[in-house]
Amino acid sequence: MSGSTGNAHRRRYDATGRRAKAARTRLAVIDASYRVFVQRGYGGATIPLIAAEAGVSVETVYRAAPGKAGLLAAAVQAALAGGAERAERPVEERGAIARVIAEPDPRRVIELYAASQPGLWSRTGPLLRVLDAAAVSEPALIGLQQQLAEQRRHGQGRLADQLHGMGALRADLPVERARDIVWTLCAQATFDALVTSCGWAHSDYAQWLARMLTAALLEP
């Protein structure tokens, strides 16, 4: 009996170990995909190149995501989360967003949210430019563009919803209009204009964004 019990325990342990190793390998493939897509563009990013960057076989890359479009989608989600491992967690449990959700002061909520934006666009911007360029000739990627646009609209709208739930929005500002304001001020185009084109420091951009959001959303 003890031998049977020991064998069963070893099988469970081996299965758990294999799953953990497979998960680590998938994360490595996604991280490698990010680097190759940014360096080579969508057309130049081949599965063998991604496999070489990740140090795995081509077959392993195919198991990580459904084709090159699937790898790009996974890489974007990883960039949004701050890494492939974080992308596995619910949004509410990720560091920056968790701090925003837990903060009781509306002005501090906005400051924390604004502080998260430079890192977000620095990570995702290069990959989103790859996506936009590729979608012109790859119709399969248009759906990914639309999905990400809807995801951004919903995610950024949650800041307005949180402030509304706290009773902190300006009395003359419907929550729907507040969502529009957050979506516009926190757009990638705004970050690119001020940071990429005008050369603003991340800290200057975050402080400006916090001031603009506070003035637009909260009572004076």
Coordinates of N, CA and C in Angstrom, one line a residue:
M1 N 0.8 -1.2 0.0 CA 0.0 0.0 0.0 C 0.9 1.3 0.0
S2 N 1.9 1.2 0.8 CA 2.8 2.4 0.9 C 3.5 2.7 -0.4
G3 N 3.9 1.5 -1.1 CA 4.5 1.7 -2.4 C 3.6 2.4 -3.4
S4 N 2.3 1.9 -3.4 CA 1.3 2.5 -4.4 C 1.1 3.9 -4.1
T5 N 1.0 4.2 -2.8 CA 0.8 5.7 -2.4 C 2.0 6.5 -2.8
G6 N 3.2 6.0 -2.6 CA 4.4 6.7 -3.0 C 4.4 7.0 -4.5
N7 N 4.1 5.9 -5.3 CA 4.1 6.1 -6.8 C 3.1 7.1 -7.2
A8 N 1.9 7.1 -6.6 CA 0.9 8.1 -7.0 C 1.3 9.5 -6.7
H9 N 2.0 9.6 -5.5 CA 2.5 11.0 -5.1 C 3.6 11.5 -6.1
R10 N 4.4 10.5 -6.5 CA 5.5 10.9 -7.5 C 4.9 11.3 -8.8
R11 N 3.8 10.6 -9.3 CA 3.2 10.9 -10.5 C 2.5 12.3 -10.5
R12 N 1.9 12.6 -9.3 CA 1.3 14.0 -9.2 C 2.4 15.0 -9.2
Y13 N 3.5 14.7 -8.5 CA 4.6 15.7 -8.4 C 5.2 15.9 -9.8
D14 N 5.4 14.8 -10.5 CA 5.9 14.9 -11.9 C 5.0 15.7 -12.8
A15 N 3.7 15.5 -12.7 CA 2.8 16.2 -13.5 C 2.8 17.7 -13.2
T16 N 2.8 18.0 -11.9 CA 2.9 19.4 -11.5 C 4.1 20.1 -12.0
G17 N 5.2 19.4 -11.9 CA 6.5 19.9 -12.4 C 6.5 20.2 -13.9
R18 N 5.9 19.2 -14.6 CA 5.8 19.4 -16.1 C 5.0 20.6 -16.4
R19 N 3.9 20.8 -15.7 CA 3.0 21.9 -16.0 C 3.7 23.2 -15.7
A20 N 4.4 23.3 -14.6 CA 5.2 24.5 -14.2 C 6.2 24.8 -15.2
K21 N 6.9 23.7 -15.7 CA 8.0 24.0 -16.7 C 7.4 24.4 -18.0
A22 N 6.2 23.9 -18.4 CA 5.6 24.3 -19.6 C 5.1 25.7 -19.5
A23 N 4.6 26.1 -18.4 CA 4.2 27.5 -18.2 C 5.4 28.5 -18.3
R24 N 6.5 28.1 -17.7 CA 7.7 29.0 -17.7 C 8.2 29.1 -19.2
T25 N 8.1 28.0 -19.9 CA 8.5 28.0 -21.3 C 7.6 28.9 -22.1
R26 N 6.3 28.8 -21.9 CA 5.4 29.7 -22.6 C 5.7 31.2 -22.4
L27 N 6.0 31.5 -21.1 CA 6.3 32.9 -20.8 C 7.5 33.3 -21.5
A28 N 8.5 32.5 -21.5 CA 9.8 32.8 -22.2 C 9.5 33.0 -23.7
V29 N 8.7 32.2 -24.3 CA 8.4 32.4 -25.7 C 7.7 33.7 -26.0
I30 N 6.7 34.1 -25.1 CA 6.0 35.4 -25.3 C 7.0 36.6 -25.1
D31 N 7.8 36.5 -24.1 CA 8.8 37.6 -23.9 C 9.7 37.7 -25.1
A32 N 10.2 36.5 -25.7 CA 11.0 36.5 -26.9 C 10.3 37.1 -28.1
S33 N 9.0 36.8 -28.2 CA 8.2 37.3 -29.3 C 8.1 38.8 -29.3
Y34 N 8.0 39.4 -28.1 CA 8.0 40.8 -27.9 C 9.3 41.4 -28.6
R35 N 10.4 40.9 -28.1 CA 11.7 41.4 -28.6 C 11.8 41.3 -30.1
V36 N 11.4 40.1 -30.7 CA 11.6 39.9 -32.1 C 10.7 40.8 -32.9
F37 N 9.4 40.9 -32.5 CA 8.5 41.7 -33.2 C 8.9 43.2 -33.2
V38 N 9.4 43.7 -32.1 CA 9.9 45.1 -32.1 C 11.1 45.3 -32.9
Q39 N 12.0 44.3 -32.9 CA 13.3 44.4 -33.7 C 13.1 44.2 -35.2
R40 N 12.2 43.3 -35.5 CA 12.1 42.8 -36.9 C 10.8 43.3 -37.6
G41 N 9.8 43.8 -36.8 CA 8.5 44.0 -37.5 C 7.8 42.7 -37.6
Y42 N 6.5 42.8 -38.0 CA 5.7 41.6 -38.1 C 6.1 40.7 -39.2
G43 N 6.4 41.3 -40.4 CA 6.8 40.5 -41.5 C 8.2 39.8 -41.3
G44 N 9.1 40.5 -40.6 CA 10.4 39.9 -40.4 C 10.5 39.0 -39.2
A45 N 9.5 38.9 -38.4 CA 9.5 38.1 -37.2 C 9.0 36.7 -37.6
T46 N 9.9 35.8 -37.8 CA 9.5 34.4 -38.1 C 9.5 33.5 -36.9
I47 N 8.8 32.4 -37.0 CA 8.7 31.5 -35.9 C 10.1 30.9 -35.5
P48 N 10.9 30.6 -36.5 CA 12.3 30.1 -36.2 C 13.1 31.2 -35.4
L49 N 12.9 32.5 -35.8 CA 13.7 33.5 -35.1 C 13.2 33.6 -33.6
I50 N 11.9 33.5 -33.4 CA 11.4 33.6 -32.1 C 11.8 32.4 -31.3
A51 N 11.8 31.2 -31.9 CA 12.3 30.0 -31.2 C 13.8 30.2 -30.8
A52 N 14.6 30.7 -31.7 CA 16.0 30.9 -31.4 C 16.2 31.9 -30.2
E53 N 15.4 33.0 -30.3 CA 15.5 34.0 -29.2 C 15.1 33.4 -27.9
A54 N 14.1 32.6 -27.9 CA 13.6 32.0 -26.6 C 14.4 30.8 -26.2
G55 N 15.2 30.2 -27.1 CA 16.0 29.1 -26.8 C 15.2 27.8 -26.7
V56 N 14.2 27.7 -27.6 CA 13.3 26.5 -27.6 C 13.2 26.0 -29.1
S57 N 12.5 24.9 -29.3 CA 12.3 24.4 -30.6 C 11.1 25.2 -31.3
V58 N 11.0 25.1 -32.6 CA 9.9 25.7 -33.3 C 8.6 25.1 -32.9
E59 N 8.6 23.8 -32.6 CA 7.3 23.1 -32.2 C 6.9 23.7 -30.9
T60 N 7.8 24.1 -30.0 CA 7.4 24.6 -28.7 C 6.8 26.0 -28.9
V61 N 7.3 26.8 -29.8 CA 6.7 28.1 -30.1 C 5.3 27.9 -30.6
Y62 N 5.0 27.0 -31.5 CA 3.7 26.7 -32.0 C 2.7 26.3 -30.9
R63 N 3.2 25.6 -29.9 CA 2.4 25.2 -28.8 C 2.1 26.4 -27.8
A64 N 2.9 27.5 -27.9 CA 2.7 28.6 -27.0 C 1.5 29.5 -27.3
A65 N 1.2 29.6 -28.6 CA 0.1 30.5 -29.1 C -0.3 30.0 -30.5
P66 N -1.5 30.4 -30.9 CA -2.0 29.9 -32.3 C -1.4 30.8 -33.4
G67 N -0.2 30.5 -33.8 CA 0.4 31.1 -34.9 C 1.0 32.5 -34.6
K68 N 1.5 33.2 -35.6 CA 2.2 34.4 -35.4 C 1.3 35.5 -34.9
A69 N 0.1 35.6 -35.4 CA -0.9 36.5 -34.9 C -1.2 36.3 -33.4
G70 N -1.3 35.0 -33.0 CA -1.5 34.7 -31.6 C -0.4 35.1 -30.7
L71 N 0.8 35.0 -31.3 CA 2.0 35.4 -30.5 C 2.0 36.9 -30.3
L72 N 1.7 37.6 -31.4 CA 1.6 39.1 -31.3 C 0.6 39.5 -30.2
A73 N -0.6 38.9 -30.3 CA -1.6 39.2 -29.3 C -1.2 38.9 -27.9
A74 N -0.5 37.8 -27.7 CA 0.0 37.5 -26.3 C 1.1 38.4 -25.9
A75 N 1.9 38.8 -26.8 CA 3.0 39.8 -26.5 C 2.4 41.1 -26.1
V76 N 1.4 41.6 -26.8 CA 0.7 42.8 -26.5 C 0.1 42.8 -25.1
Q77 N -0.6 41.7 -24.8 CA -1.2 41.5 -23.4 C -0.1 41.5 -22.4
A78 N 1.0 40.9 -22.7 CA 2.1 40.9 -21.7 C 2.7 42.3 -21.5
A79 N 2.8 43.0 -22.6 CA 3.3 44.4 -22.5 C 2.4 45.3 -21.7
L80 N 1.1 45.1 -21.9 CA 0.1 45.8 -21.1 C 0.2 45.5 -19.6
A81 N 0.5 44.3 -19.3 CA 0.5 43.9 -17.9 C 1.8 44.2 -17.2
G82 N 2.9 44.5 -18.0 CA 4.2 44.7 -17.4 C 5.0 43.4 -17.4
G83 N 4.7 42.4 -18.3 CA 5.4 41.2 -18.3 C 4.5 40.0 -18.5
A84 N 5.0 39.0 -19.2 CA 4.2 37.8 -19.5 C 3.6 37.1 -18.2
E85 N 4.4 37.1 -17.2 CA 4.0 36.5 -15.9 C 2.8 37.3 -15.3
R86 N 2.9 38.6 -15.3 CA 1.8 39.4 -14.7 C 0.5 39.3 -15.6
A87 N 0.7 39.0 -16.9 CA -0.5 38.9 -17.7 C -1.4 37.7 -17.3
E88 N -0.8 36.8 -16.6 CA -1.6 35.6 -16.1 C -2.5 36.0 -15.0
R89 N -2.3 37.1 -14.3 CA -3.1 37.5 -13.1 C -4.2 38.4 -13.6
P90 N -5.3 38.4 -12.8 CA -6.4 39.3 -13.0 C -5.9 40.8 -13.0
V91 N -6.5 41.7 -13.8 CA -6.0 43.1 -13.8 C -6.0 43.7 -12.4
E92 N -7.0 43.4 -11.6 CA -7.2 44.0 -10.3 C -6.0 43.6 -9.3
E93 N -5.3 42.6 -9.7 CA -4.2 42.1 -8.8 C -2.9 42.6 -9.2
R94 N -2.8 43.3 -10.3 CA -1.5 43.8 -10.8 C -1.2 45.1 -10.0
G95 N 0.1 45.2 -9.7 CA 0.6 46.2 -8.7 C 0.0 47.6 -8.9
A96 N 0.2 48.3 -10.0 CA -0.2 49.6 -10.2 C -1.7 49.8 -10.1
I97 N -2.4 48.9 -10.8 CA -3.9 49.0 -10.8 C -4.4 48.7 -9.4
A98 N -3.8 47.7 -8.7 CA -4.3 47.4 -7.4 C -4.1 48.6 -6.4
R99 N -3.1 49.3 -6.6 CA -2.9 50.5 -5.8 C -3.9 51.6 -6.1
V100 N -4.2 51.8 -7.3 CA -5.3 52.7 -7.7 C -6.6 52.3 -7.1
I101 N -7.0 51.1 -7.2 CA -8.2 50.6 -6.7 C -8.3 50.8 -5.2
A102 N -7.2 50.6 -4.5 CA -7.2 50.6 -3.0 C -7.2 52.0 -2.5
E103 N -6.8 53.0 -3.3 CA -6.6 54.3 -2.8 C -7.9 55.0 -2.4
P104 N -8.1 55.6 -1.2 CA -9.4 56.2 -0.8 C -9.5 57.7 -1.2
D105 N -8.3 58.4 -1.6 CA -8.3 59.8 -1.9 C -8.5 60.0 -3.4
P106 N -9.5 60.6 -3.9 CA -9.8 60.7 -5.4 C -8.6 61.4 -6.1
R107 N -8.0 62.4 -5.5 CA -6.9 63.1 -6.2 C -5.6 62.2 -6.2
R108 N -5.5 61.4 -5.2 CA -4.3 60.5 -5.2 C -4.6 59.3 -6.2
V109 N -5.9 58.9 -6.3 CA -6.3 57.9 -7.3 C -5.8 58.4 -8.7
I110 N -6.1 59.6 -9.0 CA -5.7 60.1 -10.3 C -4.2 60.2 -10.5
E111 N -3.5 60.6 -9.4 CA -2.0 60.7 -9.5 C -1.4 59.3 -9.7
L112 N -1.9 58.3 -9.0 CA -1.4 57.0 -9.2 C -1.7 56.4 -10.6
Y113 N -2.9 56.7 -11.1 CA -3.2 56.3 -12.4 C -2.3 56.9 -13.5
A114 N -2.2 58.3 -13.3 CA -1.3 59.0 -14.3 C 0.1 58.5 -14.2
A115 N 0.6 58.1 -13.0 CA 2.0 57.6 -12.9 C 2.2 56.3 -13.6
S116 N 1.1 55.6 -13.8 CA 1.2 54.2 -14.5 C 1.3 54.4 -16.0
Q117 N 0.9 55.5 -16.5 CA 0.8 55.6 -18.0 C 2.1 55.7 -18.8
P118 N 3.1 56.4 -18.3 CA 4.4 56.4 -19.1 C 5.0 55.0 -19.3
G119 N 5.0 54.2 -18.2 CA 5.5 52.8 -18.4 C 4.6 52.0 -19.3
L120 N 3.3 52.2 -19.2 CA 2.4 51.4 -20.1 C 2.7 51.7 -21.5
W121 N 2.8 53.0 -21.9 CA 2.9 53.3 -23.3 C 4.4 53.1 -23.8
S122 N 5.3 53.2 -22.9 CA 6.7 52.8 -23.3 C 6.8 51.4 -23.7
R123 N 6.1 50.5 -22.9 CA 6.2 49.1 -23.2 C 5.3 48.7 -24.4
T124 N 4.1 49.2 -24.5 CA 3.2 48.8 -25.5 C 3.3 49.5 -26.8
G125 N 3.8 50.8 -26.8 CA 3.8 51.6 -28.0 C 4.6 51.0 -29.1
P126 N 5.8 50.5 -28.9 CA 6.6 49.9 -30.0 C 5.8 48.7 -30.6
L127 N 5.2 47.9 -29.8 CA 4.5 46.7 -30.3 C 3.2 47.1 -31.0
L128 N 2.5 48.1 -30.5 CA 1.3 48.6 -31.2 C 1.6 49.2 -32.6
R129 N 2.7 49.9 -32.7 CA 3.1 50.4 -34.0 C 3.4 49.3 -35.0
V130 N 4.0 48.2 -34.5 CA 4.2 47.0 -35.3 C 2.8 46.5 -35.8
L131 N 1.9 46.4 -34.8 CA 0.5 45.9 -35.2 C -0.1 46.8 -36.2
D132 N -0.1 48.1 -36.0 CA -0.8 49.0 -36.9 C -0.2 48.9 -38.3
A133 N 1.1 48.8 -38.4 CA 1.8 48.7 -39.7 C 1.4 47.4 -40.4
A134 N 1.4 46.3 -39.6 CA 1.1 45.0 -40.2 C -0.4 44.9 -40.6
A135 N -1.3 45.5 -39.9 CA -2.7 45.3 -40.1 C -3.1 45.9 -41.5
V136 N -2.3 46.8 -42.0 CA -2.6 47.3 -43.4 C -2.7 46.2 -44.4
S137 N -1.8 45.2 -44.3 CA -1.7 44.2 -45.3 C -2.1 42.8 -44.7
E138 N -2.4 42.7 -43.4 CA -2.8 41.5 -42.8 C -4.2 41.6 -42.2
P139 N -5.2 41.3 -42.9 CA -6.6 41.5 -42.4 C -6.9 40.8 -41.1
A140 N -6.2 39.7 -40.9 CA -6.4 38.9 -39.7 C -6.1 39.7 -38.4
L141 N -5.2 40.7 -38.6 CA -4.8 41.5 -37.4 C -5.8 42.7 -37.1
I142 N -6.7 42.9 -38.0 CA -7.7 44.0 -37.8 C -8.5 43.7 -36.5
G143 N -8.9 42.4 -36.4 CA -9.7 42.0 -35.2 C -8.9 42.2 -34.0
L144 N -7.6 42.0 -34.0 CA -6.8 42.3 -32.8 C -6.8 43.8 -32.5
Q145 N -6.7 44.6 -33.5 CA -6.7 46.0 -33.3 C -8.0 46.4 -32.6
Q146 N -9.1 45.9 -33.1 CA -10.4 46.3 -32.6 C -10.6 45.8 -31.1
Q147 N -10.1 44.6 -30.9 CA -10.2 44.0 -29.5 C -9.4 44.9 -28.5
L148 N -8.2 45.3 -28.9 CA -7.4 46.1 -28.1 C -8.0 47.5 -27.8
A149 N -8.6 48.0 -28.9 CA -9.3 49.3 -28.7 C -10.4 49.2 -27.7
E150 N -11.2 48.2 -27.8 CA -12.3 48.0 -26.9 C -11.8 47.7 -25.5
Q151 N -10.7 47.0 -25.4 CA -10.1 46.7 -24.1 C -9.6 48.0 -23.4
R152 N -9.0 48.9 -24.2 CA -8.5 50.1 -23.7 C -9.6 51.0 -23.2
R153 N -10.7 51.1 -24.1 CA -11.8 51.9 -23.7 C -12.5 51.4 -22.4
H154 N -12.6 50.1 -22.3 CA -13.2 49.6 -21.0 C -12.3 49.8 -19.9
G155 N -11.0 49.5 -20.0 CA -10.1 49.6 -18.9 C -9.9 51.1 -18.4
Q156 N -9.8 52.0 -19.3 CA -9.6 53.4 -18.9 C -10.9 53.9 -18.4
G157 N -12.0 53.4 -18.8 CA -13.3 53.9 -18.3 C -13.5 53.5 -16.8
R158 N -12.8 52.5 -16.4 CA -12.9 52.1 -15.0 C -12.4 53.2 -14.0
L159 N -11.5 54.0 -14.5 CA -11.0 55.1 -13.6 C -12.2 56.1 -13.4
A160 N -12.9 56.4 -14.4 CA -14.1 57.2 -14.3 C -15.1 56.6 -13.4
D161 N -15.3 55.3 -13.6 CA -16.3 54.5 -12.8 C -15.9 54.6 -11.3
Q162 N -14.6 54.4 -11.0 CA -14.2 54.4 -9.6 C -14.4 55.8 -9.0
L163 N -14.1 56.8 -9.7 CA -14.3 58.2 -9.2 C -15.8 58.5 -9.0
H164 N -16.6 58.0 -9.9 CA -18.1 58.1 -9.8 C -18.6 57.4 -8.5
G165 N -18.1 56.2 -8.3 CA -18.5 55.4 -7.2 C -18.1 56.1 -5.8
M166 N -17.0 56.9 -5.9 CA -16.5 57.6 -4.7 C -17.3 58.9 -4.5
G167 N -18.2 59.2 -5.5 CA -18.9 60.5 -5.4 C -18.0 61.7 -5.6
A168 N -16.9 61.5 -6.4 CA -15.9 62.5 -6.5 C -16.0 63.3 -7.9
L169 N -16.7 62.8 -8.8 CA -16.8 63.5 -10.1 C -17.5 64.8 -10.0
R170 N -17.2 65.8 -10.8 CA -17.8 67.1 -10.9 C -19.3 66.9 -11.0
A171 N -20.1 67.7 -10.3 CA -21.5 67.6 -10.3 C -22.1 67.7 -11.7
D172 N -21.5 68.4 -12.6 CA -22.0 68.7 -14.0 C -21.5 67.7 -15.0
L173 N -20.8 66.6 -14.5 CA -20.1 65.7 -15.4 C -20.7 64.3 -15.3
P174 N -21.5 63.9 -16.3 CA -22.0 62.5 -16.3 C -20.8 61.5 -16.4
V175 N -21.0 60.3 -15.9 CA -19.9 59.4 -15.9 C -19.5 58.9 -17.3
E176 N -20.5 58.9 -18.2 CA -20.2 58.6 -19.6 C -19.2 59.6 -20.2
R177 N -19.5 60.9 -19.9 CA -18.5 61.9 -20.4 C -17.2 61.8 -19.7
A178 N -17.2 61.5 -18.5 CA -15.9 61.3 -17.8 C -15.1 60.2 -18.4
R179 N -15.7 59.1 -18.8 CA -15.0 58.0 -19.5 C -14.4 58.5 -20.8
D180 N -15.1 59.4 -21.5 CA -14.6 59.9 -22.8 C -13.3 60.8 -22.5
I181 N -13.4 61.6 -21.4 CA -12.2 62.4 -21.1 C -11.0 61.6 -20.8
V182 N -11.2 60.6 -19.9 CA -10.0 59.7 -19.6 C -9.5 59.0 -20.8
W183 N -10.3 58.5 -21.7 CA -9.9 57.8 -22.9 C -9.1 58.8 -23.8
T184 N -9.5 60.0 -23.9 CA -8.9 61.0 -24.8 C -7.5 61.4 -24.2
L185 N -7.5 61.9 -22.9 CA -6.3 62.4 -22.3 C -5.2 61.3 -22.2
C186 N -5.6 60.0 -21.9 CA -4.7 59.0 -21.7 C -4.4 58.2 -23.0
A187 N -4.6 58.8 -24.1 CA -4.4 58.1 -25.4 C -2.9 57.9 -25.7
Q188 N -2.6 56.9 -26.5 CA -1.2 56.7 -26.9 C -0.7 57.9 -27.7
A189 N -1.6 58.5 -28.5 CA -1.2 59.7 -29.3 C -0.8 60.8 -28.5
T190 N -1.4 61.0 -27.3 CA -1.0 62.1 -26.4 C 0.4 61.8 -25.9
F191 N 0.6 60.6 -25.4 CA 2.0 60.2 -24.9 C 3.0 60.4 -26.0
D192 N 2.7 59.9 -27.2 CA 3.7 60.0 -28.3 C 4.0 61.5 -28.6
A193 N 3.0 62.3 -28.6 CA 3.2 63.7 -29.0 C 4.1 64.4 -28.0
L194 N 3.8 64.2 -26.7 CA 4.5 64.9 -25.7 C 5.9 64.3 -25.3
V195 N 5.9 62.9 -25.2 CA 7.2 62.3 -24.8 C 8.0 61.9 -26.0
T196 N 7.5 61.2 -27.0 CA 8.3 60.8 -28.1 C 8.7 61.9 -29.0
S197 N 7.7 62.8 -29.3 CA 8.0 63.9 -30.3 C 8.6 65.1 -29.6
C198 N 8.0 65.5 -28.5 CA 8.5 66.8 -27.8 C 9.6 66.5 -26.8
G199 N 9.9 65.3 -26.4 CA 11.0 65.0 -25.6 C 10.7 65.2 -24.1
W200 N 9.4 65.2 -23.7 CA 9.1 65.3 -22.2 C 9.7 64.1 -21.5
A201 N 10.1 64.4 -20.2 CA 10.5 63.3 -19.3 C 9.2 62.6 -18.9
H202 N 9.3 61.3 -18.5 CA 8.1 60.6 -18.1 C 7.5 61.2 -16.9
S203 N 8.3 61.7 -16.0 CA 7.8 62.3 -14.8 C 7.0 63.6 -15.1
D204 N 7.5 64.4 -16.1 CA 6.8 65.6 -16.5 C 5.4 65.3 -17.1
Y205 N 5.4 64.2 -17.9 CA 4.2 63.8 -18.6 C 3.2 63.3 -17.6
A206 N 3.6 62.5 -16.6 CA 2.7 62.0 -15.6 C 2.1 63.1 -14.7
Q207 N 2.9 64.1 -14.4 CA 2.4 65.2 -13.6 C 1.4 66.0 -14.4
W208 N 1.7 66.3 -15.6 CA 0.8 67.0 -16.5 C -0.5 66.3 -16.6
L209 N -0.4 65.0 -16.9 CA -1.6 64.2 -17.1 C -2.5 64.2 -15.8
A210 N -1.8 64.1 -14.6 CA -2.6 64.1 -13.4 C -3.3 65.5 -13.2
R211 N -2.6 66.6 -13.6 CA -3.3 67.9 -13.5 C -4.5 68.0 -14.4
M212 N -4.3 67.5 -15.6 CA -5.4 67.6 -16.6 C -6.6 66.8 -16.2
L213 N -6.3 65.6 -15.8 CA -7.4 64.7 -15.3 C -8.1 65.3 -14.1
T214 N -7.3 65.8 -13.2 CA -7.9 66.3 -12.0 C -8.8 67.5 -12.3
A215 N -8.3 68.4 -13.1 CA -9.1 69.6 -13.5 C -10.4 69.3 -14.3
A216 N -10.3 68.2 -15.1 CA -11.4 67.9 -15.9 C -12.5 67.1 -15.2
L217 N -12.0 66.3 -14.2 CA -12.9 65.3 -13.6 C -13.5 65.7 -12.2
L218 N -12.7 66.3 -11.4 CA -13.0 66.5 -10.0 C -13.5 68.0 -9.8
E219 N -14.2 68.1 -8.7 CA -14.7 69.4 -8.3 C -13.4 70.2 -7.9
P220 N -13.4 71.5 -8.1 CA -12.3 72.4 -7.8 C -12.1 72.3 -6.2

